[in-house]
Amino acid sequence: MTAAPIPQPPRVTRALTAPVRGLDRLRWLWLKALGPLAKPLVRRRELRVAVAGTSLIGLALLGAIFLPMWLLALGPIVWGVPHVLGDVRYLWVRPGHHRRLALSAAVGVSLLILSVTAHPSWGFASAGLAALLARGAWWKKALVAAVAVGLVWVAWRHSFWTAVVFAHAHNLIGVALWWSWRRRMGRLHWLPLAAFVAGGALLLSGWIDPLLYWAGALDPRPSGLDVYYHLGALAPAVPGMLAVRLVLLFCFAQSVHYAVWVRLVPEEDRPRETPRTFAATLRALRADFGAPLLALAFLAAVGLAGWAAWDVFAARHGYLRAVLFHGHLELVAAALLFVEGTRPRGATERAGQPAPARDAA
């Protein structure tokens, strides 16, 4: 009696995972080149996150100084879909909020109306509703709901200025969520935070203004996305170079925001200390979202890139219009975490996700 043949993955699956296996090979070569430095990076999550976070923040600062117009134009095209996927995955799916029907319905409808109307008041309303439906003390619910009502009133009276301020603030909310993700065993997590604060202070100080002109950083680059466009969107009515510095600060903070959801939070949320392979990461993504949704996200990323190759202005605008909800989803998550008295990683563990089994894949 012959043994049954081992089933092979479909040809399409093998084709899609081939680049991922190539990335694993490149990472292995990189770790091998590091020699004795590789072992502590692999074994110690705190060190790995501190090094990765500080390095990425340094790169974001250099990009904001020397290539800000290109970063503002292409950052959403390259990192937009992956970072929104991370947002939804770590703030909603892995904590199990999608299984709470009343919560999902209330927040989902509010964020859908926000996406259709582009009115920020609906985003703040979603945070208030989430707090009322959370599992926690009533005084916490009342406090968050009162703040949400105040923000809804401000947004209703001053929708444009609220949208401008929130565009800047939501980058900071992402950093704050990462920093509070889990209980720390040391102080290395202060390094990326210090680098982020120092980078922002440097951009706002004006010390690098001569460098901007020397490098031609503010010269028109992508069609329709010059510095004047961004001044109107991110720093309207702000005088002189202060407006330019606010645009650069947004550019820097947005890049860090992408790094948080694509690189840092996945490290923090993983139960094991050591990193996954890229192939295991792909399998874990498929386990969280399912193959159809993951394929849809992949097609959205490819379609956005193709659209940008044709018209980067329209592609960027279309993407930002489509994902208005995601910044307010971070507020919703923060409201739930406050009322329910847990850290983001704790919410994932409490949801009973079978994360260790996925990591072993």
Short mmCIF file of C-alpha atoms in Angstrom, two decimals:
data_model
loop_
_atom_site.label_atom_id
_atom_site.label_comp_id
_atom_site.label_asym_id
_atom_site.label_seq_id
_atom_site.Cartn_x
_atom_site.Cartn_y
_atom_site.Cartn_z
CA MET A 1 0.00 0.00 0.00
CA THR A 2 1.54 3.26 -1.10
CA ALA A 3 1.45 6.37 1.05
CA ALA A 4 -0.82 9.19 -0.01
CA PRO A 5 1.06 12.00 -1.75
CA ILE A 6 1.68 15.12 0.30
CA PRO A 7 -0.64 17.88 -0.96
CA GLN A 8 1.20 20.73 -2.60
CA PRO A 9 0.10 24.36 -2.39
CA PRO A 10 -1.59 25.72 -5.50
CA ARG A 11 0.64 27.17 -8.18
CA VAL A 12 -0.78 30.64 -7.62
CA THR A 13 0.02 30.43 -3.89
CA ARG A 14 3.57 29.33 -4.61
CA ALA A 15 3.99 32.25 -7.02
CA LEU A 16 2.73 34.76 -4.44
CA THR A 17 4.90 33.43 -1.64
CA ALA A 18 8.09 33.28 -3.71
CA PRO A 19 8.92 37.00 -3.12
CA VAL A 20 8.24 36.49 0.61
CA ARG A 21 10.68 33.59 0.73
CA GLY A 22 13.17 35.83 -1.05
CA LEU A 23 12.76 38.45 1.67
CA ASP A 24 13.41 35.81 4.31
CA ARG A 25 16.59 34.86 2.51
CA LEU A 26 17.73 38.49 2.36
CA ARG A 27 17.07 38.95 6.08
CA TRP A 28 19.06 35.81 6.87
CA LEU A 29 22.00 37.16 4.85
CA TRP A 30 21.72 40.51 6.65
CA LEU A 31 21.75 38.87 10.08
CA LYS A 32 24.68 36.73 9.03
CA ALA A 33 26.58 39.87 7.95
CA LEU A 34 25.94 41.45 11.36
CA GLY A 35 27.84 38.62 13.01
CA PRO A 36 27.77 38.70 16.84
CA LEU A 37 25.48 41.76 16.81
CA ALA A 38 22.66 39.69 15.34
CA LYS A 39 22.08 37.45 18.36
CA PRO A 40 20.91 40.13 20.84
CA LEU A 41 18.73 41.73 18.15
CA VAL A 42 17.00 38.44 17.45
CA ARG A 43 16.62 37.40 21.08
CA ARG A 44 15.63 40.72 22.68
CA ARG A 45 12.43 42.35 21.49
CA GLU A 46 13.03 45.54 23.52
CA LEU A 47 16.40 46.09 21.85
CA ARG A 48 15.09 45.21 18.40
CA VAL A 49 12.16 47.62 18.65
CA ALA A 50 14.36 50.40 20.04
CA VAL A 51 16.91 50.02 17.24
CA ALA A 52 14.29 49.70 14.50
CA GLY A 53 12.18 52.56 15.85
CA THR A 54 15.08 54.97 16.31
CA SER A 55 16.51 54.12 12.89
CA LEU A 56 13.18 54.59 11.12
CA ILE A 57 12.59 57.88 12.92
CA GLY A 58 16.04 59.04 11.81
CA LEU A 59 15.22 58.13 8.21
CA ALA A 60 11.88 59.93 8.49
CA LEU A 61 13.66 63.06 9.72
CA LEU A 62 16.14 62.98 6.83
CA GLY A 63 13.28 62.51 4.39
CA ALA A 64 11.36 65.44 5.88
CA ILE A 65 14.43 67.66 5.48
CA PHE A 66 15.66 66.64 2.03
CA LEU A 67 12.65 65.09 0.23
CA PRO A 68 9.50 66.36 1.94
CA MET A 69 7.42 66.92 -1.20
CA TRP A 70 8.16 63.41 -2.46
CA LEU A 71 7.42 61.86 0.93
CA LEU A 72 4.10 63.69 1.17
CA ALA A 73 3.19 62.63 -2.37
CA LEU A 74 4.33 59.01 -2.39
CA GLY A 75 4.16 58.00 1.28
CA PRO A 76 0.38 57.39 1.16
CA ILE A 77 0.76 55.52 -2.13
CA VAL A 78 3.44 53.12 -0.85
CA TRP A 79 2.53 52.71 2.82
CA GLY A 80 -1.12 53.77 2.90
CA VAL A 81 -2.85 50.43 2.41
CA PRO A 82 -0.41 48.39 4.57
CA HIS A 83 -0.68 50.82 7.46
CA VAL A 84 -4.49 50.94 7.35
CA LEU A 85 -4.46 47.14 7.28
CA GLY A 86 -2.29 47.24 10.41
CA ASP A 87 -4.63 49.77 12.01
CA VAL A 88 -7.67 47.57 11.53
CA ARG A 89 -5.82 44.37 12.42
CA TYR A 90 -4.27 45.46 15.70
CA LEU A 91 -6.95 47.85 16.93
CA TRP A 92 -10.07 45.95 15.94
CA VAL A 93 -9.58 42.39 14.69
CA ARG A 94 -6.98 40.96 17.06
CA PRO A 95 -8.63 42.42 20.21
CA GLY A 96 -11.84 40.70 19.05
CA HIS A 97 -13.95 43.87 18.80
CA HIS A 98 -15.37 42.66 15.47
CA ARG A 99 -17.17 39.89 17.38
CA ARG A 100 -19.06 42.43 19.54
CA LEU A 101 -22.06 43.08 17.32
CA ALA A 102 -23.53 46.16 19.02
CA LEU A 103 -20.12 47.82 19.23
CA SER A 104 -19.26 46.99 15.62
CA ALA A 105 -22.63 48.25 14.38
CA ALA A 106 -22.47 51.57 16.26
CA VAL A 107 -18.86 52.32 15.38
CA GLY A 108 -19.18 50.97 11.84
CA VAL A 109 -22.21 53.11 10.97
CA SER A 110 -20.63 56.25 12.43
CA LEU A 111 -17.37 55.73 10.56
CA LEU A 112 -19.26 54.91 7.36
CA ILE A 113 -21.14 58.21 7.61
CA LEU A 114 -17.80 59.94 8.26
CA SER A 115 -16.37 58.37 5.10
CA VAL A 116 -19.36 59.49 3.03
CA THR A 117 -19.76 63.02 4.43
CA ALA A 118 -16.11 63.76 5.35
CA HIS A 119 -17.46 65.55 8.43
CA PRO A 120 -15.19 64.95 11.46
CA SER A 121 -18.04 65.19 13.96
CA TRP A 122 -19.07 61.64 13.07
CA GLY A 123 -15.61 60.35 13.94
CA PHE A 124 -15.76 61.86 17.42
CA ALA A 125 -19.30 60.53 17.82
CA SER A 126 -18.00 57.03 17.10
CA ALA A 127 -15.51 57.33 19.97
CA GLY A 128 -18.28 58.42 22.34
CA LEU A 129 -20.52 55.54 21.28
CA ALA A 130 -17.65 53.10 21.72
CA ALA A 131 -17.08 54.36 25.26
CA LEU A 132 -20.76 53.92 26.17
CA LEU A 133 -20.74 50.36 24.82
CA ALA A 134 -17.43 49.45 26.46
CA ARG A 135 -17.13 47.13 29.45
CA GLY A 136 -16.02 49.35 32.29
CA ALA A 137 -16.87 51.83 35.01
CA TRP A 138 -19.64 54.29 34.30
CA TRP A 139 -17.56 57.27 35.41
CA LYS A 140 -15.05 56.42 32.68
CA LYS A 141 -17.83 56.08 30.12
CA ALA A 142 -19.31 59.41 31.19
CA LEU A 143 -15.93 61.15 31.01
CA VAL A 144 -15.13 59.93 27.50
CA ALA A 145 -18.67 60.59 26.30
CA ALA A 146 -18.54 64.15 27.64
CA VAL A 147 -15.24 64.82 25.88
CA ALA A 148 -16.66 63.28 22.69
CA VAL A 149 -19.76 65.50 22.86
CA GLY A 150 -17.53 68.56 23.24
CA LEU A 151 -15.44 67.53 20.25
CA VAL A 152 -18.57 66.86 18.18
CA TRP A 153 -19.80 70.37 18.98
CA VAL A 154 -16.46 71.95 18.03
CA ALA A 155 -16.30 69.90 14.83
CA TRP A 156 -19.85 70.83 13.92
CA ARG A 157 -19.12 74.54 14.35
CA HIS A 158 -15.63 74.51 12.83
CA SER A 159 -15.38 71.45 10.60
CA PHE A 160 -12.50 72.70 8.43
CA TRP A 161 -10.21 73.67 11.30
CA THR A 162 -11.09 70.51 13.19
CA ALA A 163 -10.06 68.43 10.18
CA VAL A 164 -6.75 70.32 9.89
CA VAL A 165 -5.91 69.90 13.58
CA PHE A 166 -6.92 66.24 13.58
CA ALA A 167 -4.76 65.56 10.52
CA HIS A 168 -1.75 66.52 12.64
CA ALA A 169 -3.05 64.96 15.86
CA HIS A 170 -3.78 61.51 14.49
CA ASN A 171 -0.08 60.97 13.73
CA LEU A 172 0.63 61.57 17.42
CA ILE A 173 -2.20 59.27 18.52
CA GLY A 174 -0.56 56.40 16.64
CA VAL A 175 2.76 57.02 18.40
CA ALA A 176 1.01 57.19 21.79
CA LEU A 177 -0.80 53.90 21.16
CA TRP A 178 2.46 52.19 20.23
CA TRP A 179 4.24 53.54 23.30
CA SER A 180 1.50 52.23 25.61
CA TRP A 181 1.08 48.92 23.77
CA ARG A 182 2.35 46.60 26.50
CA ARG A 183 4.00 46.59 29.88
CA ARG A 184 7.73 47.31 29.48
CA MET A 185 10.58 45.43 31.09
CA GLY A 186 13.19 48.17 30.62
CA ARG A 187 13.71 51.71 29.40
CA LEU A 188 14.81 51.14 25.80
CA HIS A 189 11.38 52.20 24.51
CA TRP A 190 12.26 55.75 25.58
CA LEU A 191 14.87 55.98 22.80
CA PRO A 192 12.45 56.09 19.84
CA LEU A 193 10.15 58.43 21.74
CA ALA A 194 13.05 60.78 22.53
CA ALA A 195 14.16 60.66 18.89
CA PHE A 196 10.63 61.50 17.75
CA VAL A 197 10.31 64.46 20.12
CA ALA A 198 13.80 65.72 19.23
CA GLY A 199 13.11 65.44 15.50
CA GLY A 200 9.86 67.36 15.80
CA ALA A 201 11.49 70.06 17.92
CA LEU A 202 14.31 70.40 15.39
CA LEU A 203 11.87 70.90 12.52
CA LEU A 204 9.85 73.49 14.45
CA SER A 205 12.88 75.37 15.77
CA GLY A 206 13.86 76.87 12.43
CA TRP A 207 17.49 75.78 12.79
CA ILE A 208 17.32 73.78 9.58
CA ASP A 209 15.61 76.46 7.45
CA PRO A 210 18.85 77.35 5.59
CA LEU A 211 19.40 73.65 4.87
CA LEU A 212 15.97 73.41 3.25
CA TYR A 213 16.84 76.12 0.75
CA TRP A 214 20.30 74.70 0.12
CA ALA A 215 18.88 71.25 -0.62
CA GLY A 216 16.01 72.59 -2.73
CA ALA A 217 13.61 70.65 -0.53
CA LEU A 218 10.72 73.01 -1.22
CA ASP A 219 11.16 73.12 -4.99
CA PRO A 220 8.11 71.99 -6.99
CA ARG A 221 8.35 68.24 -7.61
CA PRO A 222 5.23 66.10 -8.08
CA SER A 223 2.65 67.79 -10.29
CA GLY A 224 0.02 69.61 -8.25
CA LEU A 225 1.60 68.65 -4.91
CA ASP A 226 4.02 71.50 -4.31
CA VAL A 227 4.59 73.22 -1.00
CA TYR A 228 1.77 75.71 -1.61
CA TYR A 229 -0.78 72.92 -1.90
CA HIS A 230 0.35 71.44 1.41
CA LEU A 231 0.44 74.86 3.08
CA GLY A 232 -3.22 75.31 2.19
CA ALA A 233 -4.15 71.85 3.48
CA LEU A 234 -1.99 71.59 6.61
CA ALA A 235 -1.17 75.13 7.75
CA PRO A 236 -3.79 77.53 6.38
CA ALA A 237 -3.53 81.13 7.57
CA VAL A 238 -0.30 80.38 9.45
CA PRO A 239 2.29 83.08 8.71
CA GLY A 240 5.70 82.71 7.07
CA MET A 241 8.14 79.92 7.73
CA LEU A 242 6.13 78.63 10.67
CA ALA A 243 3.63 77.29 8.15
CA VAL A 244 6.42 75.53 6.23
CA ARG A 245 7.75 74.03 9.46
CA LEU A 246 4.29 72.68 10.29
CA VAL A 247 4.14 71.01 6.87
CA LEU A 248 7.56 69.46 7.46
CA LEU A 249 6.48 68.33 10.93
CA PHE A 250 3.45 66.63 9.41
CA CYS A 251 5.65 64.96 6.80
CA PHE A 252 7.96 63.66 9.53
CA ALA A 253 5.17 62.54 11.86
CA GLN A 254 3.25 60.85 9.04
CA SER A 255 6.30 58.78 8.11
CA VAL A 256 6.74 57.77 11.75
CA HIS A 257 3.03 56.93 11.89
CA TYR A 258 3.47 54.52 8.98
CA ALA A 259 6.48 52.94 10.69
CA VAL A 260 4.44 52.44 13.86
CA TRP A 261 1.72 50.38 12.17
CA VAL A 262 3.86 48.56 9.62
CA ARG A 263 6.91 47.75 11.76
CA LEU A 264 6.73 48.60 15.47
CA VAL A 265 3.25 47.53 16.56
CA PRO A 266 3.54 44.11 14.85
CA GLU A 267 6.70 43.52 16.91
CA GLU A 268 5.03 44.66 20.13
CA ASP A 269 1.88 42.59 19.67
CA ARG A 270 3.62 39.29 18.94
CA PRO A 271 3.59 36.92 21.96
CA ARG A 272 7.06 35.53 21.29
CA GLU A 273 10.26 37.48 21.81
CA THR A 274 11.91 36.44 18.55
CA PRO A 275 10.81 37.74 15.14
CA ARG A 276 8.69 35.82 12.67
CA THR A 277 9.78 34.93 9.18
CA PHE A 278 8.04 36.92 6.45
CA ALA A 279 6.35 33.70 5.33
CA ALA A 280 4.91 33.19 8.84
CA THR A 281 3.79 36.83 8.85
CA LEU A 282 1.85 36.25 5.63
CA ARG A 283 0.19 33.17 7.12
CA ALA A 284 -0.74 35.10 10.27
CA LEU A 285 -2.27 37.88 8.16
CA ARG A 286 -4.32 35.32 6.27
CA ALA A 287 -5.45 33.79 9.56
CA ASP A 288 -6.59 37.19 10.89
CA PHE A 289 -8.33 38.52 7.77
CA GLY A 290 -9.00 35.50 5.59
CA ALA A 291 -7.69 35.03 2.08
CA PRO A 292 -10.45 37.04 0.29
CA LEU A 293 -9.97 40.21 2.38
CA LEU A 294 -6.20 39.92 2.18
CA ALA A 295 -6.40 39.54 -1.59
CA LEU A 296 -8.68 42.59 -1.75
CA ALA A 297 -6.15 44.65 0.23
CA PHE A 298 -3.37 43.48 -2.09
CA LEU A 299 -5.39 44.47 -5.16
CA ALA A 300 -6.15 47.86 -3.57
CA ALA A 301 -2.44 48.50 -3.00
CA VAL A 302 -1.55 47.48 -6.56
CA GLY A 303 -4.43 49.50 -7.99
CA LEU A 304 -3.41 52.58 -6.00
CA ALA A 305 0.16 52.28 -7.29
CA GLY A 306 -1.09 51.96 -10.86
CA TRP A 307 -3.36 54.98 -10.41
CA ALA A 308 -0.44 57.00 -9.03
CA ALA A 309 1.68 56.09 -12.05
CA TRP A 310 -1.03 57.71 -14.17
CA ASP A 311 -1.94 60.64 -11.88
CA VAL A 312 -0.25 60.85 -8.48
CA PHE A 313 -2.34 63.85 -7.36
CA ALA A 314 -5.65 62.09 -8.00
CA ALA A 315 -4.42 58.80 -6.51
CA ARG A 316 -3.22 60.45 -3.32
CA HIS A 317 -6.42 62.44 -2.95
CA GLY A 318 -8.55 59.36 -3.62
CA TYR A 319 -6.68 57.30 -1.06
CA LEU A 320 -6.90 59.97 1.66
CA ARG A 321 -10.61 60.41 0.97
CA ALA A 322 -11.23 56.67 1.20
CA VAL A 323 -9.44 56.16 4.53
CA LEU A 324 -10.78 59.11 6.50
CA PHE A 325 -12.15 56.61 9.02
CA HIS A 326 -8.81 55.17 10.11
CA GLY A 327 -7.61 58.09 12.24
CA HIS A 328 -10.88 58.07 14.15
CA LEU A 329 -10.64 54.30 14.55
CA GLU A 330 -7.53 55.02 16.60
CA LEU A 331 -9.60 57.34 18.80
CA VAL A 332 -12.23 54.63 19.16
CA ALA A 333 -9.55 52.15 20.22
CA ALA A 334 -8.11 54.63 22.72
CA ALA A 335 -11.58 55.19 24.21
CA LEU A 336 -12.14 51.43 24.58
CA LEU A 337 -8.73 50.91 26.15
CA PHE A 338 -9.32 53.70 28.68
CA VAL A 339 -12.79 52.56 29.71
CA GLU A 340 -11.91 48.86 29.83
CA GLY A 341 -8.65 49.55 31.67
CA THR A 342 -6.21 47.57 29.58
CA ARG A 343 -3.24 48.01 27.29
CA PRO A 344 -3.60 47.18 23.57
CA ARG A 345 -1.57 43.97 23.94
CA GLY A 346 -3.70 43.03 26.94
CA ALA A 347 -6.86 43.48 24.87
CA THR A 348 -5.50 41.04 22.30
CA GLU A 349 -4.63 38.46 24.96
CA ARG A 350 -8.00 38.85 26.67
CA ALA A 351 -9.77 38.25 23.36
CA GLY A 352 -8.34 34.73 23.37
CA GLN A 353 -6.55 34.96 20.04
CA PRO A 354 -4.62 31.75 19.30
CA ALA A 355 -1.52 33.80 18.63
CA PRO A 356 1.12 31.28 19.78
CA ALA A 357 -0.19 28.69 17.31
CA ARG A 358 0.00 31.23 14.52
CA ASP A 359 3.49 32.18 15.46
CA ALA A 360 4.52 28.57 15.21
CA ALA A 361 3.26 28.41 11.64
#
